[in-house]
Amino acid sequence: MTTAENLDQPQIAITLPDGNVRTYAAGVTGLEIAQSISKSLAKAALAVTVDGEERDLSRAIEHDAKVAILTRDAPYALELIRHDCAHILAEAVQQLYPGTQVTIGPAIATGFYYDFARDEPFTPDDLVKIEKRMHEIVDADSPFTREVWDRDEAIAHFKSIGEHYKAEIIGDIPAGEKITIYRQGGWYDLCRGPHLPSTSKIGHAFKLMKVAGAYWRGDSRNPMLQRIYGTAWRTEKELAEHLHQIEEAEKRDHRKLGREMDLFHLQEEAAGSVFWHPKGWTLWQALERYIRAKLKEAGYLEVRTPQLYDSSLFKASGHWDMYGDNMFKIRESVDDQGREKFLGLKPMNCPAHVQIFRQGLKSYRDLPMRLAEFGACHRNEPSGALHGILRVRAFTQDDAHIFCTEDQVPSEAADYFKLQLGVYKDLGFDKIAVKLALRPDVRAGSDEVWDKAEQGLRDALTANGLEFEELPGEGAFYGPKVEFHLTDAIGRTWQCGTLQLDFVLPERLDASYIGADGARHRPVMLHRAILGSFERFIGMMIEHYAGKFPLWLSPVQATVCTITSEADAYAEDVAKVMAKAGLRVEVDTRNEKINFKVREHSLAKVPVLVVVGGREAENRTVALRRLGGKDQELLSLDDAVAALKLEARAPVPSEGVTEAAF
């Protein structure tokens, strides 16, 4: 189909997403292609992809290409909106606060930010003014226009107007590379693009969130800048949903709930390590007993390995070179030649498990061997990255390593997937995304080995009917990995369990078994975790459940509360009966009104209040009140205990009733 108005110009073939091929004059723009298809498409168009590269609608296309018109529903559109919001933010700031220098302003996961150099700090009132001006700039509907500048002239220009940070950025761009500037009305900025056609296309679904400090280029030796964060979405509805999620996240913050429920605390003297209180440790133990029972059922052998190792082990495994900056190292001694000998705290359990496998001669009949450990690990996380119990330096992994033959990989992977997904279902997570992280740039092992490992995981996922997304460059240095991303109650995602297929570590650490042919062979090593780290998973669960755990996991499953002091003795008797049945129970006989007790124990997220007074003592009954409910259920003591005992059963047949609190 020919749509070119000037057939004397060179013609190019444009292939559309539906496979339809249209002919246009060279130099046609994305907007012109959209207009030739339909007026409605041209009106909705935001950008275009040319052979997969995102471009402005106004950019000329000079060669045959595959072209797709991007509208607001396209996945990339949201990134464009957020990127443009960063430009709008910078323009608004410089209009309101002349003399402020701009630096960088990218789109990020839920919005955008821009870093500014300004002597005076921005205040919350400033953010209100800036946001108002941003809406005015959007309404002005100024077009985004692209210009190509000479590099040296661009440096000189930005220096001349006092934009020294921008000049420095341009100076770092290699000579000969194009310098592109985007204008919106009278304001302009250095940018690769692309951008929306005009400012009005951004819409008004954005909001400025906060101001934070940020060092120039992320280096603490450089000046401190002011970073303004914002969030931006396609529609006002999406913005409202996001703001509601933030509000919910604040209510569910595991640090806040951890204090209210008396689960744990953190303090500067042990930065990155958790002080577990009795109730928090009870929660931990309930989760550990559940996982241990599931592992036993699945044929795992539990082991325990040391914390401190000579550096030679980590050098042999590759961790010393590849992961050394994240390890805690201890200088043990210095020899006569001044050579230092170092020890390292283990950051992961895999080299230690290989040492157990290597003890004694192994036969193919011993495989698969599944070694599991609730292994304590330490990683030297930057202090600024620490966050409650979600990001710590000392943590415990529900780690396991499966040593098997290549032929056993499909069945072992299938068993793992079944175990993994079953655990997540038991723990209240049913929305799970699966991703396959592929070879990173810095890695151990040959490309042939990586090809085999990556294809092995692809085949395992496909064979088990699991849809997955591939993540290039995000695998471990010794092998690709399957990642499980859980979605919580308010729509956030958390990367938890992993399965890694590794041909490298058994080779590096000289692990072998005797095959049926009588020769030595290298085992395949499957690294797998279900929860990841207990600390992080518990923090995630606190926020997912907002502290309202299912009964089998709750640190305190029931509190017996008295209405009057005449029921004190009966309350103690009720608690003893419940504890004997395996329930974790406390008693509250304080001389306080029952409504006060209900509020206090509700704040502590106790799932069941067992209310007793004189009448209940006389009739040997109890009134059960559920967390968040207003109604009470009157039952005989025996019936109440039987019902709670059944409800408190952990979801592992061999585990039985939850044990009483220690």
XYZ file of C-alpha atoms in Angstrom:
662
model
C 0.000 0.000 0.000
C 1.457 3.355 -1.018
C 0.499 6.415 1.020
C 3.356 8.767 0.158
C 2.241 12.090 -1.216
C 5.555 12.686 -3.026
C 6.452 9.571 -5.023
C 9.632 11.287 -6.343
C 11.232 10.882 -2.910
C 12.933 7.622 -1.919
C 10.358 5.186 -0.558
C 10.661 3.076 2.587
C 8.661 0.054 3.767
C 7.087 0.315 7.217
C 5.975 -2.955 8.806
C 3.232 -2.513 11.397
C 2.647 -4.810 14.409
C -0.133 -6.702 12.600
C 2.291 -7.563 9.777
C 0.780 -5.062 7.357
C 3.455 -3.310 5.234
C 2.938 0.274 4.111
C 5.125 2.428 1.874
C 6.033 5.998 2.807
C 8.443 8.661 1.646
C 11.737 8.530 3.521
C 11.682 10.982 6.404
C 8.120 10.142 7.424
C 7.449 10.677 11.138
C 5.681 8.430 13.590
C 2.867 10.973 13.861
C 2.363 10.962 10.087
C 2.184 7.175 10.087
C -0.400 7.296 12.877
C -2.413 9.901 10.952
C -2.386 7.690 7.876
C -3.865 4.831 9.880
C -6.614 6.682 11.750
C -7.413 10.018 13.340
C -8.120 8.354 16.680
C -4.705 6.665 16.694
C -2.968 9.953 15.867
C -4.808 11.645 18.719
C -3.856 8.891 21.186
C -0.252 8.495 19.990
C 2.495 9.354 22.494
C 5.644 7.912 20.926
C 6.818 5.331 18.453
C 9.174 2.358 18.369
C 11.397 1.939 15.322
C 12.932 -1.540 15.171
C 12.373 -1.744 18.915
C 13.923 1.649 19.730
C 11.629 4.186 21.409
C 11.532 7.547 19.623
C 9.651 10.840 19.586
C 6.644 10.925 17.287
C 8.250 13.844 15.414
C 11.524 12.009 14.578
C 12.046 11.234 10.913
C 12.332 7.583 9.816
C 14.781 7.237 6.930
C 14.898 3.470 6.294
C 12.771 0.325 6.121
C 11.691 -0.522 9.660
C 9.263 -2.263 11.944
C 7.190 0.476 13.564
C 4.687 0.486 16.417
C 2.711 3.501 17.614
C 2.716 3.773 21.409
C -0.408 4.980 23.169
C -1.122 5.565 26.843
C -1.846 1.860 27.405
C 1.603 0.762 26.219
C 3.965 -0.411 29.003
C 6.645 2.138 28.028
C 4.150 5.018 28.160
C 4.304 5.182 31.953
C 8.091 5.613 31.877
C 7.670 8.415 29.332
C 5.109 10.168 31.532
C 7.414 9.931 34.539
C 10.463 11.105 32.620
C 8.543 14.088 31.307
C 7.334 14.856 34.830
C 10.980 15.127 35.903
C 11.529 17.777 33.201
C 8.367 19.604 34.257
C 9.571 19.512 37.882
C 12.934 21.010 36.928
C 11.299 23.794 34.915
C 8.927 24.613 37.778
C 11.795 24.759 40.299
C 13.900 27.053 38.157
C 10.945 29.347 37.491
C 10.136 29.633 41.192
C 13.688 29.602 42.565
C 16.071 31.285 40.088
C 19.709 30.350 40.533
C 18.957 26.689 41.306
C 21.129 24.367 39.238
C 19.677 21.208 37.703
C 21.612 17.921 37.556
C 19.824 14.656 36.682
C 16.180 13.588 36.770
C 15.281 10.017 35.773
C 12.100 7.986 35.891
C 12.095 5.369 38.663
C 9.912 2.416 39.706
C 6.886 4.405 40.903
C 7.637 7.903 39.649
C 10.580 10.219 39.175
C 13.048 12.478 40.929
C 15.309 15.395 40.123
C 18.469 16.457 41.959
C 18.989 20.188 42.488
C 21.908 22.298 43.695
C 20.476 25.048 45.904
C 21.817 26.662 49.068
C 18.471 26.907 50.860
C 16.606 23.695 51.697
C 13.268 22.983 50.083
C 10.377 22.904 52.560
C 7.002 21.107 52.453
C 5.421 24.450 51.546
C 7.844 24.712 48.625
C 6.669 21.333 47.328
C 3.080 22.593 47.306
C 4.112 25.647 45.246
C 6.242 23.591 42.877
C 3.482 21.054 42.276
C 0.998 23.847 41.529
C 3.401 25.349 38.981
C 3.894 21.903 37.397
C 0.138 21.657 36.763
C 0.256 25.085 35.129
C 3.105 23.990 32.853
C 1.141 20.875 31.873
C -1.889 23.001 31.026
C 0.269 25.285 28.836
C 0.549 22.375 26.371
C 4.060 23.338 25.224
C 5.514 20.951 22.644
C 8.648 18.938 23.413
C 11.128 19.583 20.624
C 14.436 17.829 20.023
C 17.658 19.652 19.032
C 21.133 18.315 18.292
C 23.992 20.482 19.609
C 27.757 20.483 19.176
C 29.342 18.987 22.282
C 31.884 21.724 22.971
C 29.354 24.472 22.285
C 26.923 22.780 24.664
C 29.544 22.705 27.434
C 30.376 26.356 26.901
C 26.710 27.321 26.846
C 25.772 25.596 30.108
C 28.841 27.024 31.837
C 27.874 30.477 30.656
C 24.433 30.247 32.286
C 25.845 28.874 35.561
C 24.789 25.234 35.002
C 28.146 23.728 35.996
C 26.761 20.282 36.859
C 25.114 20.006 33.471
C 28.362 21.084 31.780
C 30.210 18.391 33.713
C 27.735 15.736 32.549
C 28.200 16.768 28.927
C 31.979 16.777 29.400
C 31.806 13.082 30.334
C 30.010 12.195 27.099
C 32.504 10.767 24.577
C 33.643 13.173 21.869
C 31.744 12.640 18.648
C 28.570 11.432 20.383
C 25.437 13.438 19.644
C 24.327 15.939 22.275
C 20.548 16.212 22.298
C 18.589 18.983 23.991
C 14.844 18.979 24.546
C 12.816 22.169 24.801
C 9.396 22.616 26.376
C 8.304 26.178 25.807
C 11.184 28.451 26.825
C 12.891 25.891 29.097
C 15.363 23.247 27.907
C 17.495 20.423 29.270
C 20.098 17.909 28.196
C 18.337 14.604 27.473
C 18.578 11.529 25.247
C 14.784 11.362 24.979
C 12.320 10.366 23.810
C 9.524 12.580 25.110
C 5.791 12.947 24.717
C 4.515 15.282 21.982
C 3.659 18.066 24.453
C 3.349 18.815 28.156
C -0.428 18.325 28.227
C 0.027 14.657 27.293
C 1.482 14.076 30.756
C -1.895 14.628 32.397
C -2.379 15.592 36.033
C -1.962 12.228 37.752
C 1.229 13.167 39.584
C 2.214 14.297 43.054
C 5.422 15.451 44.737
C 6.226 13.216 47.711
C 9.327 14.289 49.629
C 12.775 15.894 49.653
C 15.933 13.936 50.474
C 19.656 14.515 50.357
C 21.766 12.951 47.609
C 25.482 13.304 46.938
C 26.476 14.413 43.460
C 27.232 11.243 41.487
C 26.526 9.211 44.628
C 29.964 10.019 46.096
C 30.102 11.268 49.698
C 33.171 13.355 48.791
C 31.014 15.421 46.441
C 28.546 18.205 47.309
C 25.179 17.289 48.787
C 22.244 17.989 46.487
C 18.506 18.136 47.192
C 16.464 15.370 45.597
C 12.746 15.956 45.087
C 10.790 12.738 44.624
C 7.449 12.516 42.852
C 5.060 9.824 41.718
C 3.237 9.807 38.377
C 0.630 7.558 36.760
C -1.508 7.288 33.676
C -4.754 8.234 35.378
C -6.044 9.930 38.504
C -7.462 6.550 39.572
C -4.025 4.924 39.387
C -2.542 7.808 41.381
C -5.226 7.468 44.072
C -4.615 3.718 44.281
C -0.884 4.278 44.668
C -1.339 6.898 47.379
C -3.714 4.543 49.187
C -1.080 1.805 48.945
C 1.487 4.129 50.511
C -0.942 4.973 53.300
C -1.571 1.263 53.871
C 2.161 0.525 53.784
C 2.746 3.087 56.538
C 0.081 1.432 58.671
C 1.633 -1.967 57.989
C 5.271 -0.916 58.483
C 6.919 -3.933 60.129
C 9.033 -1.686 62.347
C 5.928 0.011 63.786
C 4.020 -3.254 64.193
C 7.119 -4.960 65.577
C 7.109 -2.443 68.435
C 3.364 -2.629 69.026
C 3.405 -6.437 69.035
C 6.651 -6.587 71.042
C 8.332 -8.837 68.473
C 11.837 -7.367 68.062
C 13.950 -4.268 68.170
C 17.069 -2.874 66.495
C 19.719 -0.570 67.917
C 22.850 1.201 66.735
C 25.209 -0.941 68.814
C 24.331 -3.909 66.578
C 23.432 -2.212 63.297
C 21.951 -4.671 60.843
C 21.238 -7.352 63.468
C 17.929 -8.136 65.128
C 17.101 -8.453 68.821
C 14.250 -10.966 68.856
C 11.914 -10.635 71.841
C 10.094 -13.693 73.263
C 6.984 -13.161 71.125
C 9.005 -12.521 67.985
C 11.109 -15.604 68.593
C 7.946 -17.646 69.120
C 6.767 -16.507 65.682
C 10.167 -17.425 64.224
C 10.054 -20.883 65.818
C 6.534 -21.569 64.531
C 7.688 -20.727 61.004
C 10.902 -22.751 61.365
C 9.023 -25.814 62.670
C 6.686 -25.607 59.710
C 9.523 -25.341 57.160
C 11.488 -28.106 58.898
C 8.477 -30.436 58.710
C 8.009 -29.666 55.016
C 11.690 -30.366 54.329
C 11.624 -33.649 56.225
C 8.552 -34.671 54.253
C 10.433 -33.821 51.009
C 13.497 -35.939 51.858
C 15.988 -33.267 52.953
C 18.783 -33.937 55.449
C 19.407 -31.086 57.865
C 22.995 -30.012 58.562
C 24.847 -27.287 60.449
C 28.035 -25.605 59.241
C 30.580 -23.177 60.755
C 30.469 -19.389 60.602
C 34.172 -18.617 60.174
C 36.389 -19.952 57.381
C 39.899 -19.490 56.116
C 39.916 -17.260 53.057
C 41.283 -20.163 50.981
C 37.825 -21.763 50.810
C 36.180 -18.580 49.499
C 39.059 -18.019 47.079
C 38.599 -21.532 45.711
C 34.822 -21.033 45.377
C 35.264 -17.617 43.740
C 33.391 -15.679 46.417
C 36.518 -13.894 47.699
C 37.071 -12.224 44.328
C 33.481 -11.957 43.124
C 31.774 -11.144 46.434
C 34.599 -10.032 48.691
C 33.427 -6.437 49.167
C 30.241 -7.775 50.760
C 32.037 -10.074 53.193
C 33.168 -9.438 56.752
C 36.894 -10.249 56.873
C 39.078 -10.821 59.914
C 42.868 -10.603 59.836
C 44.059 -13.677 61.711
C 47.821 -13.322 61.488
C 50.845 -11.968 59.591
C 53.704 -14.285 58.642
C 57.464 -13.519 58.652
C 57.278 -12.047 55.140
C 54.482 -9.689 56.154
C 51.787 -11.675 54.347
C 48.407 -11.403 55.993
C 46.171 -14.383 56.646
C 42.438 -13.670 56.598
C 39.331 -15.402 57.797
C 35.861 -14.632 56.483
C 32.378 -14.833 57.961
C 30.295 -16.843 55.538
C 27.932 -14.719 53.412
C 26.184 -17.855 52.084
C 26.129 -21.582 52.847
C 26.947 -23.200 49.505
C 30.762 -23.682 49.855
C 30.206 -25.263 53.282
C 27.631 -27.725 51.944
C 30.065 -28.819 49.252
C 32.523 -29.665 52.044
C 29.951 -31.986 53.627
C 29.268 -33.622 50.269
C 33.009 -34.194 49.778
C 33.393 -36.116 53.039
C 33.613 -39.773 52.115
C 33.196 -41.383 48.722
C 29.838 -40.726 47.071
C 28.174 -43.019 44.565
C 25.512 -42.316 41.986
C 23.285 -44.403 44.274
C 23.608 -41.663 46.934
C 22.111 -39.091 44.593
C 20.151 -36.967 44.814
C 21.510 -35.733 48.149
C 19.470 -32.866 49.590
C 21.293 -30.933 52.325
C 19.296 -28.273 54.174
C 20.375 -25.729 56.768
C 18.850 -22.859 58.658
C 22.159 -21.190 58.065
C 23.283 -18.006 59.788
C 25.060 -15.691 57.343
C 26.628 -12.229 57.454
C 26.965 -9.681 54.666
C 28.590 -6.270 54.869
C 25.638 -4.230 53.672
C 26.174 -0.434 53.528
C 24.667 1.281 56.552
C 22.468 3.427 54.314
C 20.920 0.309 52.757
C 19.805 -1.222 56.070
C 16.037 -1.176 56.548
C 14.403 -2.687 59.615
C 14.530 -6.476 59.374
C 14.003 -6.403 55.603
C 17.651 -5.525 54.892
C 20.114 -6.639 57.560
C 23.719 -7.754 57.949
C 23.112 -10.863 60.051
C 20.403 -13.203 58.780
C 19.318 -16.831 58.588
C 18.529 -18.533 55.292
C 16.276 -21.548 54.851
C 18.975 -22.774 52.541
C 19.423 -26.123 50.812
C 21.635 -27.618 48.136
C 20.708 -30.602 46.042
C 23.582 -32.646 44.601
C 22.326 -34.712 41.682
C 23.076 -36.004 38.204
C 22.100 -34.064 35.102
C 19.356 -36.626 34.423
C 17.863 -35.927 37.856
C 17.619 -32.151 37.375
C 14.100 -32.173 35.813
C 12.536 -34.256 38.586
C 14.355 -32.357 41.359
C 13.275 -29.033 39.885
C 9.686 -30.274 39.617
C 9.710 -31.385 43.262
C 11.146 -28.037 44.306
C 8.524 -26.061 42.388
C 5.764 -28.129 44.007
C 7.266 -27.647 47.473
C 7.854 -23.946 46.918
C 4.396 -23.104 45.626
C 2.758 -25.219 48.333
C 4.605 -23.338 51.072
C 3.617 -19.972 49.627
C -0.026 -21.061 49.483
C 0.118 -22.203 53.119
C 1.610 -18.839 54.109
C -1.113 -16.857 52.371
C 0.494 -15.921 49.044
C -1.265 -16.997 45.860
C -0.165 -14.332 43.373
C 3.324 -15.329 42.267
C 5.452 -14.213 39.312
C 8.306 -16.412 38.114
C 11.443 -14.922 36.572
C 14.579 -16.463 35.110
C 17.750 -14.471 35.842
C 20.428 -15.081 33.207
C 24.224 -14.761 33.045
C 25.775 -11.561 34.447
C 28.701 -9.804 32.770
C 31.099 -10.880 35.542
C 30.758 -14.624 36.028
C 32.565 -17.902 36.485
C 32.386 -20.736 33.964
C 32.405 -20.959 30.180
C 29.633 -19.829 27.848
C 28.978 -23.490 27.011
C 28.351 -24.274 30.675
C 26.072 -21.248 31.011
C 24.165 -22.217 27.862
C 23.507 -25.643 29.358
C 22.517 -24.286 32.767
C 20.161 -21.624 31.397
C 18.466 -24.055 29.032
C 18.144 -26.577 31.851
C 16.122 -24.110 33.926
C 14.045 -23.033 30.923
C 13.178 -26.662 30.246
C 12.310 -27.298 33.898
C 9.999 -24.286 34.052
C 8.304 -25.178 30.768
C 7.891 -28.834 31.758
C 6.092 -27.752 34.914
C 3.763 -25.358 33.140
C 5.206 -22.245 34.778
C 5.112 -19.015 32.780
C 8.220 -16.907 33.307
C 9.960 -13.685 32.337
C 13.676 -13.638 31.500
C 15.996 -11.151 33.233
C 19.256 -10.809 31.255
C 22.354 -10.147 33.362
C 20.782 -10.789 36.779
C 21.956 -14.334 37.547
C 24.465 -15.277 40.259
C 28.117 -15.326 39.212
C 28.147 -19.142 39.217
C 24.794 -19.881 37.615
C 21.356 -18.737 36.404
C 18.462 -18.715 38.854
C 14.705 -18.941 38.946
C 13.195 -16.214 41.137
C 9.771 -16.262 42.760
C 8.193 -12.822 43.255
C 5.256 -12.699 45.669
C 2.537 -10.049 45.620
C 1.326 -9.009 49.060
C -2.075 -7.864 50.319
C -1.612 -4.285 49.074
C -0.093 -5.111 45.691
C 3.645 -4.835 46.381
C 6.020 -7.488 45.035
C 8.786 -9.223 46.987
C 11.504 -11.445 45.533
C 11.808 -14.455 47.826
C 12.636 -18.030 46.846
C 15.213 -18.997 44.247
C 16.432 -22.074 42.396
C 19.928 -21.867 40.887
C 21.430 -24.444 38.555
C 25.191 -24.613 39.057
C 27.841 -26.571 37.160
C 30.639 -24.243 38.299
C 30.963 -24.643 42.089
C 31.262 -28.456 42.066
C 34.122 -28.050 39.602
C 35.870 -25.299 41.541
C 35.573 -27.125 44.870
C 36.342 -30.581 43.420
C 33.084 -32.309 44.279
C 32.597 -35.694 42.611
C 30.759 -38.988 42.768
C 31.393 -42.443 41.318
C 29.052 -43.147 38.432
C 27.613 -46.456 37.260
C 30.580 -46.683 34.891
C 33.024 -46.653 37.825
C 34.462 -43.263 36.819
C 34.369 -39.961 38.710
C 31.750 -37.406 37.665
C 30.852 -33.892 38.777
C 27.431 -33.553 40.381
C 25.050 -30.807 39.376
C 24.392 -28.469 42.298
C 20.936 -26.964 42.744
C 20.951 -24.030 45.167
C 17.448 -23.424 46.521
C 15.707 -21.336 49.137
C 12.014 -20.999 49.844
C 11.709 -18.071 52.232
C 15.092 -16.546 51.399
C 16.016 -15.114 54.779
C 13.841 -15.585 57.850
C 14.306 -11.949 58.862
C 13.153 -10.528 55.555
C 10.322 -13.004 55.112
C 8.968 -12.381 58.601
C 9.133 -8.623 57.987
C 7.275 -9.137 54.724
C 4.636 -11.305 56.423
C 4.110 -8.737 59.176
C 3.289 -6.168 56.490
C 1.273 -8.594 54.344
C -0.951 -9.599 57.262
C -0.771 -6.160 58.947
C 0.262 -8.151 62.027
C -2.954 -10.207 61.965
C -1.340 -13.613 61.508
C -3.297 -16.821 61.003
C -3.778 -18.558 64.333
C -1.079 -21.194 63.812
C 1.585 -18.507 63.330
C 0.478 -15.967 65.935
C 2.991 -15.508 68.763
C 0.112 -15.262 71.237
C -2.892 -17.184 69.981
C -5.314 -16.214 72.736
C -5.477 -13.977 75.781
C -7.882 -14.792 78.599
C -9.353 -11.483 79.855
C -11.401 -11.086 82.998
C -14.397 -8.804 83.317
C -14.357 -8.855 87.126
C -11.828 -9.962 89.720
C -14.142 -12.764 90.866
C -13.244 -14.609 87.638
C -9.446 -14.435 88.160
C -9.093 -18.008 89.388
C -11.253 -19.331 86.541
C -9.200 -17.339 84.020
C -6.031 -19.047 85.235
C -7.762 -22.418 84.972
C -8.911 -21.655 81.408
C -5.364 -20.690 80.416
C -3.949 -23.941 81.833
C -6.475 -26.034 79.888
C -5.686 -24.157 76.671
C -1.910 -24.419 77.184
C -2.217 -28.148 77.822
C -3.983 -28.415 74.447
C -0.910 -26.854 72.802
C -2.183 -23.288 72.456
C -0.024 -20.231 73.138
C -2.044 -18.336 75.706
C -1.681 -15.425 78.136
C -3.881 -14.167 80.979
C -4.938 -10.589 81.698
C -6.461 -10.233 85.183
C -5.597 -6.563 85.609
C -8.115 -4.336 87.330
C -9.044 -2.576 84.091
C -12.307 -2.288 82.162
C -12.837 -4.950 79.527
C -13.013 -2.345 76.714
C -9.561 -1.101 77.706
C -8.199 -4.656 77.560
C -9.834 -5.277 74.179
C -8.229 -2.135 72.699
C -4.791 -2.963 74.089
C -4.751 -6.583 72.931
C -6.190 -5.591 69.551
C -3.254 -3.200 69.104
C -0.951 -6.137 69.894
C -2.847 -8.142 67.215
C -3.886 -11.012 69.515
C -6.239 -13.043 67.277
C -8.596 -14.384 69.946
C -9.727 -12.836 73.236
C -11.272 -15.289 75.674
C -13.538 -13.175 77.865
C -14.652 -14.542 81.256
C -16.667 -13.125 84.120
C -18.620 -14.437 87.081
C -21.320 -16.057 84.935
C -18.750 -17.812 82.705
C -16.911 -19.079 85.787
C -20.120 -20.425 87.222
C -21.146 -22.183 83.980
C -17.607 -23.139 82.853
C -18.076 -21.271 79.585
C -16.083 -18.645 77.693
C -16.930 -15.819 75.282
C -14.640 -15.777 72.217
C -13.994 -12.430 70.564
C -12.032 -12.332 67.280
C -9.543 -9.629 66.346
C -11.360 -6.920 64.389
C -14.809 -8.267 65.257
C -17.429 -6.887 67.611
C -19.490 -10.022 68.203
C -18.766 -12.640 70.847
C -19.351 -16.388 70.606
C -20.397 -18.103 73.835
C -19.113 -21.689 74.088
C -18.404 -24.269 76.736
C -14.733 -24.302 77.675
C -14.254 -27.774 76.188
C -15.874 -26.822 72.876
C -13.876 -23.581 72.661
C -10.570 -25.362 73.305
C -11.382 -28.082 70.759
C -12.267 -25.483 68.102
C -9.157 -23.361 68.709
C -6.930 -26.441 68.835
C -8.164 -27.480 65.397
C -7.819 -23.960 63.992
C -4.275 -23.631 65.374
C -3.064 -26.731 63.553
C -0.112 -25.914 61.312
C -0.650 -26.846 57.618
C 1.712 -29.860 57.790
C 0.067 -33.225 58.495
C 3.077 -34.573 60.353
C 3.436 -31.416 62.429
C 0.159 -31.641 64.311
C -0.994 -29.027 66.761
C 1.095 -25.934 67.263
C 3.350 -26.271 70.269
C 2.823 -24.130 73.333
C 4.974 -21.033 73.706
C 8.290 -21.607 75.383
